[in-house]
mmCIF file of C-alpha atoms and ligand atoms in Angstrom:
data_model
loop_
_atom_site.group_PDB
_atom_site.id
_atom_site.type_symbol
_atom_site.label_atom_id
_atom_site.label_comp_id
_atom_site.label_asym_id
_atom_site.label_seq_id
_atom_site.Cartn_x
_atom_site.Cartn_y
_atom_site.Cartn_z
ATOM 1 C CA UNK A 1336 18.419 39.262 -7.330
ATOM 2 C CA UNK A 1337 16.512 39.224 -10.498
ATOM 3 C CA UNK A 1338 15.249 35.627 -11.457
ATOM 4 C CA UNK A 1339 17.154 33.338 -14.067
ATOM 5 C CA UNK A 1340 15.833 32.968 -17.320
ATOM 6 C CA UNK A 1341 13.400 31.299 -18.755
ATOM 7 C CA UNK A 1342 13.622 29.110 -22.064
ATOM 8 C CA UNK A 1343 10.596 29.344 -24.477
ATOM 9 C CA UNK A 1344 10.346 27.763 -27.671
ATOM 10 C CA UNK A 1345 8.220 29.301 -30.205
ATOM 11 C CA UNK A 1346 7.303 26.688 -33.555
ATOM 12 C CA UNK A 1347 6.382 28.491 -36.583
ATOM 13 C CA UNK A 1348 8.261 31.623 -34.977
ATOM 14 C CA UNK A 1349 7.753 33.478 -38.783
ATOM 15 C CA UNK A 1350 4.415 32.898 -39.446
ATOM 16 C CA UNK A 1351 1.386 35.374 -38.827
ATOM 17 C CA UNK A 1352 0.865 34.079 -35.030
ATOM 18 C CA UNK A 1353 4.598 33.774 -34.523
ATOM 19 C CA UNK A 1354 4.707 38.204 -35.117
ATOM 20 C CA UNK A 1355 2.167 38.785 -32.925
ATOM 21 C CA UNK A 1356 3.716 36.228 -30.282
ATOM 22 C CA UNK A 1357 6.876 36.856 -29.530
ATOM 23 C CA UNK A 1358 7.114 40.178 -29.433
ATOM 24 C CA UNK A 1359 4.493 40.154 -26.404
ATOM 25 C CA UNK A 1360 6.328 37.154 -24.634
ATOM 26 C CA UNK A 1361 9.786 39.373 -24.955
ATOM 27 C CA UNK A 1362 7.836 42.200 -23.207
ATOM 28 C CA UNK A 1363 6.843 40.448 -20.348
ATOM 29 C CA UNK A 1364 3.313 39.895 -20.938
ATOM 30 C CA UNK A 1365 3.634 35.844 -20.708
ATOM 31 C CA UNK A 1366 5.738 35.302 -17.591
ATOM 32 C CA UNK A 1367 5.806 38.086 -15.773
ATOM 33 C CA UNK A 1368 7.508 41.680 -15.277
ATOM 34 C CA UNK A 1369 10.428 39.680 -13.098
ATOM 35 C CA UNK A 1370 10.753 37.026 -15.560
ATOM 36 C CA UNK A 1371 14.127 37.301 -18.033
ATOM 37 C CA UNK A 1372 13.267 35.145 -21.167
ATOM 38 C CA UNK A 1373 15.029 33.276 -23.617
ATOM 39 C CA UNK A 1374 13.482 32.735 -26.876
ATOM 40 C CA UNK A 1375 13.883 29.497 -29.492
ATOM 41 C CA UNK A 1376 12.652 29.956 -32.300
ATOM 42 C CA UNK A 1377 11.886 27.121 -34.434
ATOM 43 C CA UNK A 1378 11.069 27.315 -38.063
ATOM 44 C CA UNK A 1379 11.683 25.217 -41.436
ATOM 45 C CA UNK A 1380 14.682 25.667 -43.207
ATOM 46 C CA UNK A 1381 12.688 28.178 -46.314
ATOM 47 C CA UNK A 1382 11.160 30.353 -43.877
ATOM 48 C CA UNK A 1383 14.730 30.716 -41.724
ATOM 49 C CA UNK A 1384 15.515 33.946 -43.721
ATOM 50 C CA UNK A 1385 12.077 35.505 -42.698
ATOM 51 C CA UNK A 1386 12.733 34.212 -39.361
ATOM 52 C CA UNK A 1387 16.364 36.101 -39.530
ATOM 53 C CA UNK A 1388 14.273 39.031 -40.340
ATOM 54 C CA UNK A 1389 11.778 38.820 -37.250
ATOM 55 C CA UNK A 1390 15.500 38.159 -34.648
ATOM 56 C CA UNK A 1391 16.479 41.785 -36.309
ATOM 57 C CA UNK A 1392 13.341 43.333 -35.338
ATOM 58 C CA UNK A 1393 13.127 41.775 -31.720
ATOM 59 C CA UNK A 1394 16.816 42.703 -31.503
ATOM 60 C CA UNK A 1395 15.798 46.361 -32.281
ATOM 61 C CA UNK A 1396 12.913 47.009 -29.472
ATOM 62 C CA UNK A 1397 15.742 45.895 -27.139
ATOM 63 C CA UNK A 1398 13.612 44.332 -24.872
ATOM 64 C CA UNK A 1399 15.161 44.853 -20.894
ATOM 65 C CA UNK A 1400 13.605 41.140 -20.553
ATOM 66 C CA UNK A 1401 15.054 39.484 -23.811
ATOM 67 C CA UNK A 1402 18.180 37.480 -22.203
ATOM 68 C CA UNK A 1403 18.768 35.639 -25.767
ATOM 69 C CA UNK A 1404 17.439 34.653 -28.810
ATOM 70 C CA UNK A 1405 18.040 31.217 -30.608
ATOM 71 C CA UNK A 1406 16.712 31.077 -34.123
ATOM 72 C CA UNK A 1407 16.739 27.270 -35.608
ATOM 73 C CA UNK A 1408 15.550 24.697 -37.447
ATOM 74 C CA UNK A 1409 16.983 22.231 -35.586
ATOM 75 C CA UNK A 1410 14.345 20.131 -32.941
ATOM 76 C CA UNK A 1411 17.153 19.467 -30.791
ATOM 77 C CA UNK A 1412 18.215 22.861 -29.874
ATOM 78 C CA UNK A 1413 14.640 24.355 -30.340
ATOM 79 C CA UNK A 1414 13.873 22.525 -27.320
ATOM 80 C CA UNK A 1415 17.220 22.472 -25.322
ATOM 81 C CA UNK A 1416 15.854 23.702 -21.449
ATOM 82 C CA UNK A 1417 12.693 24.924 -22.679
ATOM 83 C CA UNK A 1418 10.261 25.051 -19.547
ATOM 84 C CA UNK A 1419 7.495 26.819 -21.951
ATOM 85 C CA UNK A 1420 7.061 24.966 -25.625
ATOM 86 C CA UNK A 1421 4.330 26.974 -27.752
ATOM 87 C CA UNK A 1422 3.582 24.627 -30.447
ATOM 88 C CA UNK A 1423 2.214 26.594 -33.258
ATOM 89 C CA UNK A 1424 4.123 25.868 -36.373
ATOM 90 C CA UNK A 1425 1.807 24.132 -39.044
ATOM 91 C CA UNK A 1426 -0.270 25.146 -41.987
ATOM 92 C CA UNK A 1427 -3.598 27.214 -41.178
ATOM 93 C CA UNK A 1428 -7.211 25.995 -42.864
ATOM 94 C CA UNK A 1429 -8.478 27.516 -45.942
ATOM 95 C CA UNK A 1430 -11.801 28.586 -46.592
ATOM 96 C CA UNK A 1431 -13.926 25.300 -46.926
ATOM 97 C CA UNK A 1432 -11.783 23.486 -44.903
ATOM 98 C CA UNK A 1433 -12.538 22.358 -41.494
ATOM 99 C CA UNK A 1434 -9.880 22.209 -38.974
ATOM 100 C CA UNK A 1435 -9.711 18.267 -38.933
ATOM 101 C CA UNK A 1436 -8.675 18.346 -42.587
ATOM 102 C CA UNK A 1437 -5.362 19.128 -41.498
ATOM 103 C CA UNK A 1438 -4.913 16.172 -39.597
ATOM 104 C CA UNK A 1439 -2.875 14.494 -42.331
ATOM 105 C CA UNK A 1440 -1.054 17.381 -42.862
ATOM 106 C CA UNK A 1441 -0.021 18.718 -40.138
ATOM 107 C CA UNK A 1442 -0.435 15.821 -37.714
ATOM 108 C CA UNK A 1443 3.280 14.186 -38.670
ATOM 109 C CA UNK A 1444 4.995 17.482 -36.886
ATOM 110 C CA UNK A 1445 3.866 16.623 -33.174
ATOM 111 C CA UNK A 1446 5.488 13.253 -33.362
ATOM 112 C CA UNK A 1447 8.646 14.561 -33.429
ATOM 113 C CA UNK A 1448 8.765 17.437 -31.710
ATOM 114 C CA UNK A 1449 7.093 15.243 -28.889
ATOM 115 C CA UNK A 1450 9.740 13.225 -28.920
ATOM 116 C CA UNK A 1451 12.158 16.201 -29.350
ATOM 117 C CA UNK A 1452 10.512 17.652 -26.413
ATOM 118 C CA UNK A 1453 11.076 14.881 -23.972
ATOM 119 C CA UNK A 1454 14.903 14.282 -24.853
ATOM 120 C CA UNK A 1455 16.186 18.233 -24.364
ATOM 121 C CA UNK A 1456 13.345 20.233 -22.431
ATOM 122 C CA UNK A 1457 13.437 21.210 -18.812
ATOM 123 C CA UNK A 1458 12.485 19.052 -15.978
ATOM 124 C CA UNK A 1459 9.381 21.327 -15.616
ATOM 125 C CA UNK A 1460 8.057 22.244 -18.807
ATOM 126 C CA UNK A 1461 4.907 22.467 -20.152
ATOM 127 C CA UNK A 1462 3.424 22.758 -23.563
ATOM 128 C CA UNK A 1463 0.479 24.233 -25.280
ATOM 129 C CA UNK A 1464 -0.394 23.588 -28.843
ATOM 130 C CA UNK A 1465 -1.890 26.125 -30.972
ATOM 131 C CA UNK A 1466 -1.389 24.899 -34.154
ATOM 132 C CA UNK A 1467 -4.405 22.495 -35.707
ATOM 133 C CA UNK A 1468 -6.213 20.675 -35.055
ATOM 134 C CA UNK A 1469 -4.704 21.226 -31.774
ATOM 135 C CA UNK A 1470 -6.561 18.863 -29.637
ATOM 136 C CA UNK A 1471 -5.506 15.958 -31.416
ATOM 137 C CA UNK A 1472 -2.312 17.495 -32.584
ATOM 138 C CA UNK A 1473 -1.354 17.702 -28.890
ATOM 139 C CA UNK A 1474 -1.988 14.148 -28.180
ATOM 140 C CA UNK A 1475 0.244 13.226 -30.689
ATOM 141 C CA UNK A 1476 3.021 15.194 -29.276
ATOM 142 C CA UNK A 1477 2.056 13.585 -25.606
ATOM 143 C CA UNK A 1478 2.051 10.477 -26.272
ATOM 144 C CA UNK A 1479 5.439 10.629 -27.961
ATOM 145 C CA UNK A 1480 6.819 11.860 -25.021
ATOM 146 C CA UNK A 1481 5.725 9.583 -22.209
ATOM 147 C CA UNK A 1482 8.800 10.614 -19.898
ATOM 148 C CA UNK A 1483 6.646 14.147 -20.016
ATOM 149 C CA UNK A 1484 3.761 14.398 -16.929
ATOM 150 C CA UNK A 1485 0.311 14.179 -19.026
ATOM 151 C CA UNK A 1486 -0.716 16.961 -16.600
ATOM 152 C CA UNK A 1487 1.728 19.319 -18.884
ATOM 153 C CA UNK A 1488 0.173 19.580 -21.932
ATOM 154 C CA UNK A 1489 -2.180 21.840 -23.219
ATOM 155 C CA UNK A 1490 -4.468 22.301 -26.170
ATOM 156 C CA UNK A 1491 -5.535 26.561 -27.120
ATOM 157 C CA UNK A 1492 -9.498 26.783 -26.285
ATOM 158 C CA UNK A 1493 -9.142 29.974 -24.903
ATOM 159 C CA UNK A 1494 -9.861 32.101 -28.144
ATOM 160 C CA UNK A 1495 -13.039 30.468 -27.870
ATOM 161 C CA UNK A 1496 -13.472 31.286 -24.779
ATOM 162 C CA UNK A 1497 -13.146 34.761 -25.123
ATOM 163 C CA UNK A 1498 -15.411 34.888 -28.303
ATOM 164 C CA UNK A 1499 -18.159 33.678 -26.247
ATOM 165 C CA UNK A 1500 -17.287 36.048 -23.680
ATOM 166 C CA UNK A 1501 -17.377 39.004 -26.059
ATOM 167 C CA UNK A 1502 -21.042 37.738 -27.624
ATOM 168 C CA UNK A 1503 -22.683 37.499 -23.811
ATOM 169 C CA UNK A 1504 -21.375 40.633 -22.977
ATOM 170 C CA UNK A 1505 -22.562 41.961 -26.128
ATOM 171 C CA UNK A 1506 -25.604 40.031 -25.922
ATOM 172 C CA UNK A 1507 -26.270 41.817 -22.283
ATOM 173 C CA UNK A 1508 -24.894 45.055 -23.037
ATOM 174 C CA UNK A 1509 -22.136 44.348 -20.205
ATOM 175 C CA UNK A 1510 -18.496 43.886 -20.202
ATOM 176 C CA UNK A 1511 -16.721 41.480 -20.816
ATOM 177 C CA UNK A 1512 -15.262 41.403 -17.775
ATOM 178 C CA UNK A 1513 -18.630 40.568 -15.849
ATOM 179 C CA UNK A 1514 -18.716 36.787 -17.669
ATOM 180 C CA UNK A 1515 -17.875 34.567 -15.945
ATOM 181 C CA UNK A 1516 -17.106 30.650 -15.934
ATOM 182 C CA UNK A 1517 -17.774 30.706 -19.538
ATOM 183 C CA UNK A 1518 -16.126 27.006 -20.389
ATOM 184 C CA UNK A 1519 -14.855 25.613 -23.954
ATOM 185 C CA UNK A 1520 -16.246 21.425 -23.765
ATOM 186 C CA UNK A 1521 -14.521 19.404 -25.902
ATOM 187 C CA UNK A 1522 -12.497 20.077 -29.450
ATOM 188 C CA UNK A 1523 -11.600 23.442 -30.962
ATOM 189 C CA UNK A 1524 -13.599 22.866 -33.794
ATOM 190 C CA UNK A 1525 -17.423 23.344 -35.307
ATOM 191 C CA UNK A 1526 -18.469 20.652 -32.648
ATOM 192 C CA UNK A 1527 -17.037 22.545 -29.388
ATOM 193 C CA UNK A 1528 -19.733 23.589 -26.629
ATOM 194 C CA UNK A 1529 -19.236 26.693 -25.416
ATOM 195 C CA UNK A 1530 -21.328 25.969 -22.178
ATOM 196 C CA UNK A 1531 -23.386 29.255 -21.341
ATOM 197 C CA UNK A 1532 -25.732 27.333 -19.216
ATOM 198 C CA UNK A 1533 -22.770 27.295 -16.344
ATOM 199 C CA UNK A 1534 -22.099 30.398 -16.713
ATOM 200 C CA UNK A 1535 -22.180 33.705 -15.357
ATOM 201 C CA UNK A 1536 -23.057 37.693 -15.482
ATOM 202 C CA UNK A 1537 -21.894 39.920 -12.968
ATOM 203 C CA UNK A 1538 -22.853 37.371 -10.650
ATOM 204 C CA UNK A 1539 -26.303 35.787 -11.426
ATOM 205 C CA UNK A 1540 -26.268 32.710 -13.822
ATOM 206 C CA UNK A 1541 -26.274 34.039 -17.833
ATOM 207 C CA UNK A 1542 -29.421 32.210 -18.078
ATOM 208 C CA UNK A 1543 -31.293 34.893 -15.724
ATOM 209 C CA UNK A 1544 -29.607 37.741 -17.617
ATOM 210 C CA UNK A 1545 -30.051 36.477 -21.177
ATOM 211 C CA UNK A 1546 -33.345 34.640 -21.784
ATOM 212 C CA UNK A 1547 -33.525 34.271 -25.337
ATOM 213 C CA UNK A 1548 -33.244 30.808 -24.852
ATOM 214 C CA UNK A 1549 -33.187 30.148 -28.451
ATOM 215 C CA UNK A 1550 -30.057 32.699 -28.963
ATOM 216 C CA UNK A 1551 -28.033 30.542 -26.516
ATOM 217 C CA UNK A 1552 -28.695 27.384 -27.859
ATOM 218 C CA UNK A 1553 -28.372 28.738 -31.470
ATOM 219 C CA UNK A 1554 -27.217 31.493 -32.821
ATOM 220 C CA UNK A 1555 -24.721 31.948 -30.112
ATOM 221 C CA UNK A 1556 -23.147 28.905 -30.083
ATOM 222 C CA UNK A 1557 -22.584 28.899 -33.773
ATOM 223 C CA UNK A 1558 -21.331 31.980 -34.177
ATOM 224 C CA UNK A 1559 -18.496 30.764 -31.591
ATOM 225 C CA UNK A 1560 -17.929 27.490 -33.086
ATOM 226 C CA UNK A 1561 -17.852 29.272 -36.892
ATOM 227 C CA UNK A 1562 -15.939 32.115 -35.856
ATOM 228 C CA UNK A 1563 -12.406 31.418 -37.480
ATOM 229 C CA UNK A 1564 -14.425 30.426 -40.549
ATOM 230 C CA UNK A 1565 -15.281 33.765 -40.625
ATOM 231 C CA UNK A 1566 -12.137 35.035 -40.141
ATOM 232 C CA UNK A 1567 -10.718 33.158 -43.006
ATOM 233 C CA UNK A 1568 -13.945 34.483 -45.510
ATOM 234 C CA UNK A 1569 -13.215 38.079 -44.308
ATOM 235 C CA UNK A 1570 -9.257 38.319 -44.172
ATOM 236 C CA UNK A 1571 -8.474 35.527 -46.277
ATOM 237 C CA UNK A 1572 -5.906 34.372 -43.356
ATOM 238 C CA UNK A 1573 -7.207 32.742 -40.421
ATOM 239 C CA UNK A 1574 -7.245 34.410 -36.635
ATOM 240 C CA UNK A 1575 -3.755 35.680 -35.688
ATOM 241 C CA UNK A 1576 -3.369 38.261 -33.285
ATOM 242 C CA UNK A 1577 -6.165 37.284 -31.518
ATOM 243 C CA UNK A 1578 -4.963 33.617 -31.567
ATOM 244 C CA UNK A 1579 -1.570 35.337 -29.993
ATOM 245 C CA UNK A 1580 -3.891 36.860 -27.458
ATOM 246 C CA UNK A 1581 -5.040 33.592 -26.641
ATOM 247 C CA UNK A 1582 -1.809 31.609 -26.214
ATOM 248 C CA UNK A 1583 -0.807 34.744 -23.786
ATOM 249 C CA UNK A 1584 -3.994 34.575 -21.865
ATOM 250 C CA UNK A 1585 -3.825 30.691 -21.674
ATOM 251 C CA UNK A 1586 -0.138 30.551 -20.158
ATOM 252 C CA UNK A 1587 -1.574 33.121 -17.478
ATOM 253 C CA UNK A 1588 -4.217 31.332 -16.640
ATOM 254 C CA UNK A 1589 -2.544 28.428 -16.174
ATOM 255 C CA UNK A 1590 0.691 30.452 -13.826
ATOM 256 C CA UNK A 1591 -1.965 32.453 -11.588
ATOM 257 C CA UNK A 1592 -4.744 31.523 -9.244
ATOM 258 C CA UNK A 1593 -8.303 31.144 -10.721
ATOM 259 C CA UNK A 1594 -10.445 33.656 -8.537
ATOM 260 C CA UNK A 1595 -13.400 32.216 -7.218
ATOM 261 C CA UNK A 1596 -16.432 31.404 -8.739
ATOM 262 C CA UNK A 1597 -14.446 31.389 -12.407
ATOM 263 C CA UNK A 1598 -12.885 28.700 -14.707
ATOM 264 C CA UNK A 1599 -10.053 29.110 -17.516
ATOM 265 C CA UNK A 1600 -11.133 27.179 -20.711
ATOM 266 C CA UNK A 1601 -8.242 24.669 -21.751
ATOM 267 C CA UNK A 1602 -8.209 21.369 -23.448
ATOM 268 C CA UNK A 1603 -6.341 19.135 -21.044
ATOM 269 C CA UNK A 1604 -5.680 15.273 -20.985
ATOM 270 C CA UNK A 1605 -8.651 13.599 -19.535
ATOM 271 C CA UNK A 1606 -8.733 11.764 -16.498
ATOM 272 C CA UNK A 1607 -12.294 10.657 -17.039
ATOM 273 C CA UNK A 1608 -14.018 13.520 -15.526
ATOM 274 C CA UNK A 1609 -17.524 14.273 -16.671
ATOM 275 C CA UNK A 1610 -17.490 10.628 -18.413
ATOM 276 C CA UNK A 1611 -14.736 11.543 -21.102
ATOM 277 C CA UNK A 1612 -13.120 8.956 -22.485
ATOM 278 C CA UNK A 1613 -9.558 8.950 -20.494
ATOM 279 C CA UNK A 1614 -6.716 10.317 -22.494
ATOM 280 C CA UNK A 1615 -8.320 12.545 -25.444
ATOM 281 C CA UNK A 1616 -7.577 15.905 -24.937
ATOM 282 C CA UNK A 1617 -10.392 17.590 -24.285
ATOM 283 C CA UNK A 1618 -12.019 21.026 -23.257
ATOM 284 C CA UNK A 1619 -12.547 21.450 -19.575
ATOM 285 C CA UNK A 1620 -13.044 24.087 -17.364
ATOM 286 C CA UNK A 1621 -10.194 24.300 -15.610
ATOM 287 C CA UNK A 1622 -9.050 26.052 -12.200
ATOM 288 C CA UNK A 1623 -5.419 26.660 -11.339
ATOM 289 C CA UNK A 1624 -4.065 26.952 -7.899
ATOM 290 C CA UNK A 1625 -1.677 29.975 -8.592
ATOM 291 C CA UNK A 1626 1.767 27.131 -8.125
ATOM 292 C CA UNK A 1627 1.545 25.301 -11.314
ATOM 293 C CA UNK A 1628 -1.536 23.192 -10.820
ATOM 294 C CA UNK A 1629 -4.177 22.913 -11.752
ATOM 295 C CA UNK A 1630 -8.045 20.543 -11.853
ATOM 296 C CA UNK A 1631 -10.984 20.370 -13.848
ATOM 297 C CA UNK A 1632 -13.569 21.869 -11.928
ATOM 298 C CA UNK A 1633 -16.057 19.733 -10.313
ATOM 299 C CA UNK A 1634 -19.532 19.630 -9.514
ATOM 300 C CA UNK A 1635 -21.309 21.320 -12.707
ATOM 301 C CA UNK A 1636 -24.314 19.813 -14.075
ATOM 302 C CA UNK A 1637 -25.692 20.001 -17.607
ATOM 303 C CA UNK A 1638 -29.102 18.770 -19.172
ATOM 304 C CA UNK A 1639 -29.704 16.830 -22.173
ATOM 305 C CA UNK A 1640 -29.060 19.767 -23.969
ATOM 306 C CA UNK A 1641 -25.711 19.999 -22.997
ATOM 307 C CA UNK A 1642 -24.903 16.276 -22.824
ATOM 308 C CA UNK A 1643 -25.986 16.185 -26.287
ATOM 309 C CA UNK A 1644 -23.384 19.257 -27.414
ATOM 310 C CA UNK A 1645 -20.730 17.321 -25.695
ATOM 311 C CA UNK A 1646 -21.089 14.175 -26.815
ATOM 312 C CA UNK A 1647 -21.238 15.318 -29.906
ATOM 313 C CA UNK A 1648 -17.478 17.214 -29.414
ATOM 314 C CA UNK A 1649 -16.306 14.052 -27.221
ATOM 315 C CA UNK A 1650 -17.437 11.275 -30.639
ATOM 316 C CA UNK A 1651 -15.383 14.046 -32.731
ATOM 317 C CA UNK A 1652 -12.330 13.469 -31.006
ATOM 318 C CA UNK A 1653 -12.626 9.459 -30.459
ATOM 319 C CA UNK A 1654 -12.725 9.637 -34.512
ATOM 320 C CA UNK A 1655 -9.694 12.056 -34.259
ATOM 321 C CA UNK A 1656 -7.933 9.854 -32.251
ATOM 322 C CA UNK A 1657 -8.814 6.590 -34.435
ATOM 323 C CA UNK A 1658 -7.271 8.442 -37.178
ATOM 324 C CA UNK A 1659 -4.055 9.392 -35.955
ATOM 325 C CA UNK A 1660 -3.677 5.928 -34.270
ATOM 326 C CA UNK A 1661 -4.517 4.922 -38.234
ATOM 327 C CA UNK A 1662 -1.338 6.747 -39.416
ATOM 328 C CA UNK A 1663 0.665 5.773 -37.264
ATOM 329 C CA UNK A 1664 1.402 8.582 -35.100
ATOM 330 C CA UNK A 1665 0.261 7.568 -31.448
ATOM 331 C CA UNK A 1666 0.252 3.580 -30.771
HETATM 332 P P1 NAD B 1106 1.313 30.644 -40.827
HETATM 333 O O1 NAD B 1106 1.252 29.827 -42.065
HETATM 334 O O2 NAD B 1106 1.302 32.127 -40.929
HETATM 335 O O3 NAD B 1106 2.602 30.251 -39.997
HETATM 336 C C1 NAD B 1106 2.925 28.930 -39.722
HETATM 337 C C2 NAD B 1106 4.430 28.843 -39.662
HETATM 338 O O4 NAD B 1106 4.751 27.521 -39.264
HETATM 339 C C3 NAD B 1106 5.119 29.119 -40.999
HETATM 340 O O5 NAD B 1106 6.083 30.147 -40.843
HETATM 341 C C4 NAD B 1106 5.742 27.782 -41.373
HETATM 342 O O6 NAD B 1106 6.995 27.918 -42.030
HETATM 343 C C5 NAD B 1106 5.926 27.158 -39.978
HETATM 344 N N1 NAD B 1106 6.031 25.698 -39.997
HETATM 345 C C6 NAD B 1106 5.435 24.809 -40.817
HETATM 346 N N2 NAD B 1106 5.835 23.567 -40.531
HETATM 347 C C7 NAD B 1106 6.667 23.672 -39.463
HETATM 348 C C8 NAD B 1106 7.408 22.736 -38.716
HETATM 349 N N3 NAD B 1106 7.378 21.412 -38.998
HETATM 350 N N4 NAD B 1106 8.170 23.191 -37.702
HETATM 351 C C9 NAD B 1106 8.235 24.497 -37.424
HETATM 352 N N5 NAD B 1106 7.572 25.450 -38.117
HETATM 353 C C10 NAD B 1106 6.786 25.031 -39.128
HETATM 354 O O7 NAD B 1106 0.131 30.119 -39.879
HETATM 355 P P2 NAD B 1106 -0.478 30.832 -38.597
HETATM 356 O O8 NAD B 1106 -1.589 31.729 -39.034
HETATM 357 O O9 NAD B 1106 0.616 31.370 -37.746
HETATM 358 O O10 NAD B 1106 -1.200 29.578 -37.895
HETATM 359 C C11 NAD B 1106 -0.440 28.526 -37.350
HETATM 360 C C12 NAD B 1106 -1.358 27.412 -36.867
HETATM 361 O O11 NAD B 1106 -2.166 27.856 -35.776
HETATM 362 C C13 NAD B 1106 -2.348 26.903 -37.920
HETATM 363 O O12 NAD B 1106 -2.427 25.486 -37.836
HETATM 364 C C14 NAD B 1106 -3.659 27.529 -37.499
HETATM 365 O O13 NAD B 1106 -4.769 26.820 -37.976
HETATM 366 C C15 NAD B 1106 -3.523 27.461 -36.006
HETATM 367 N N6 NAD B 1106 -4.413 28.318 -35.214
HETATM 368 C C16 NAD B 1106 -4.940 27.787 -34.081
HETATM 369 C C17 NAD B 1106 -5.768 28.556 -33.283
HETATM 370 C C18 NAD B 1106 -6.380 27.997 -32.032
HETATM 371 O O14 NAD B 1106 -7.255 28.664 -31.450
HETATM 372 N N7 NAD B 1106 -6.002 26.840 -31.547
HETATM 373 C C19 NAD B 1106 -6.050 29.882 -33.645
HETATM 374 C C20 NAD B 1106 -5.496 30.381 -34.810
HETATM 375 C C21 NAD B 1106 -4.667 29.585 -35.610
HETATM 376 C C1 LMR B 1107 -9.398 29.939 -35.279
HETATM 377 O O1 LMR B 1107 -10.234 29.467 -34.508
HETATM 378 O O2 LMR B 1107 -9.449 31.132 -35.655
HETATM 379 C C2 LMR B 1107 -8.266 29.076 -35.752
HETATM 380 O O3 LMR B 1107 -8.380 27.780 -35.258
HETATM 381 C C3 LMR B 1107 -8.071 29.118 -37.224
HETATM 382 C C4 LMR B 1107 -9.136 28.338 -37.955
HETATM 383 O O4 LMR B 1107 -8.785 27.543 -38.831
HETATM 384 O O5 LMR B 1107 -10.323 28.523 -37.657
#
């Protein structure tokens, strides 16, 4: 018998990430080859005619897994049974902007659709937010929704993740494929640490493979933390199908088993581990036990280097949080 479908909610559903989203969640790519979906598709009320316009196309691929489409701009029926809420829908940085500029902006749509979230969702769902700054935008959405398990929410570090994946391989003249355990610390922003020092290449720690020391800690790191600057200088639009990519590979990473020796980079509500202050969510390593759990992964150690890097990332959020608590979006 095949399995029943699965609700997922889509914010921002017409924007640039929205196109290159849902088309691969329709196909199968997000939950599976055995997994009908529903998609909701939430968008303001001026961009419901593009939206209209992105239904038509989905309805023409006639996707064998597409069990329904619900386009809105209502919260309450965006989130009706979800069990998967993608929260991307917000306005993208410009070119001089840093990501934590948008706070104000943006930062007043998580309230609601946390709250929206916890009155109509599924029993099991979980959420990742893409849209930024999506660390702090994701603990405004959690702690409007209290009824929801912190363990369910998720911040999108992946797309750094892979960056840095794609420079070491470079880097080594490898694939990407042989990094390994390549963790996001902290916020997706110019103050993440994308920790090379636990990593690894085809095995052997990246510090053995790569021993330009002063390419790690430099050039390396901000190329990764810079990278959807450069994004926005060269397209004029920030990162979107690679940002799409990232959502996808997140949700997988999260579903399926973490093979040994590896992490999956996601910014997760803190527990305390590594020292963080309890409740920001932050970038861990994270390992996922193939049934819907998941842990940070224990037992890595960092020198002062690295303790410096995060507690740069971890002060960055603390202010983040101070903000938001300042407008009156969390308590
Ligand atoms: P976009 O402007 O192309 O699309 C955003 C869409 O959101 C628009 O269609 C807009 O109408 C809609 N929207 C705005 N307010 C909304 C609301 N209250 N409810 C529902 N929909 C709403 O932007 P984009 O390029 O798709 O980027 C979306 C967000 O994702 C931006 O904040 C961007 O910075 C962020 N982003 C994050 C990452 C990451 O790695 N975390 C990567 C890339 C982009
Ligand atoms: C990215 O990393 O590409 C996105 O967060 C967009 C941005 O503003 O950098």
């Amino acid at each position: 018998m095949p399995n029943a479908p699965v609700h997922v909610t889509v914010t921002g559903a017409a924007g640039q990430i929205g196109y290159q989203l849902l088309f691969r969640i329709a196909s199968g790519q997000l939950l599976g080859a055995d997994t009908p979906v529903v998609l909701r598709l939430l968008e303001i009320e001026p961009a419901m005619k593009a939206l209209e316009g992105v239904v038509m196309e989905l309805d023409d691929c006639a996707f064998p897994l597409l069990a329904g489409i619900e386009a809105t701009s209502d919260l309450d029926v965006a989130f009706t049974n979800t069990s998967w809420a993608l929260l991307v829908g917000s306005i993208p940085r410009k070119a001089g902007m840093e990501r934590g500029d948008l706070l104000s902006v943006n930062g007043g749509i998580f309230k609601p659709q946390g709250q929206a979230i916890a009155k109509n969702a599924a029993s099991d769902v979980r959420v990742l937010v893409v849209g930024n700054p999506c660390n702090t935008n994701c603990l405004i959405a959690r702690e409007n929704a209290p009824e929801v398990p912190a363990d369910r929410w998720f911040a999108m570090t992946r797309l750094d993740e892979n960056r840095a994946k794609t420079q070491l391989a470079k880097k080594a003249g490898v694939s990407v494929a042989d990094v390994a355990q390549l963790a996001i610390w902290g916020n997706h922003s110019a103050t993440q640490f994308p920790d090379f020092s636990n990593s690894t290449i085809a095995g052997k720690p990246t510090t053995e493979v790569i021993t330009d020391t002063a390419w790690l800690e430099g050039d390396f790191i901000t190329t990764v933390q810079k990278r959807g600057a450069a994004i926005i200088e060269a397209r004029g639009l920030s990162s979107a199908a690679s940002a799409a990519n990232a959502a996808i590979d997140t949700v997988v990473g999260l579903r399926t088993k973490t093979a040994p020796g590896d992490s999956v980079s996601v910014a997760v509500a803190s527990r305390g581990e590594y020292g963080t202050p309890e409740g920001l969510q932050f970038g861990f390593p994270i390992v996922a036990d193939g049934e819907g759990g998941w842990s940070v992964l224990e037992g890595l150690s960092h020198d002062e280097f690295a303790k410096d890097r995060i507690a740069k990332t971890t002060e960055e959020l603390v202010g983040e949080r101070e903000d938001v608590r300042g407008l009156g979006l969390v308590s």
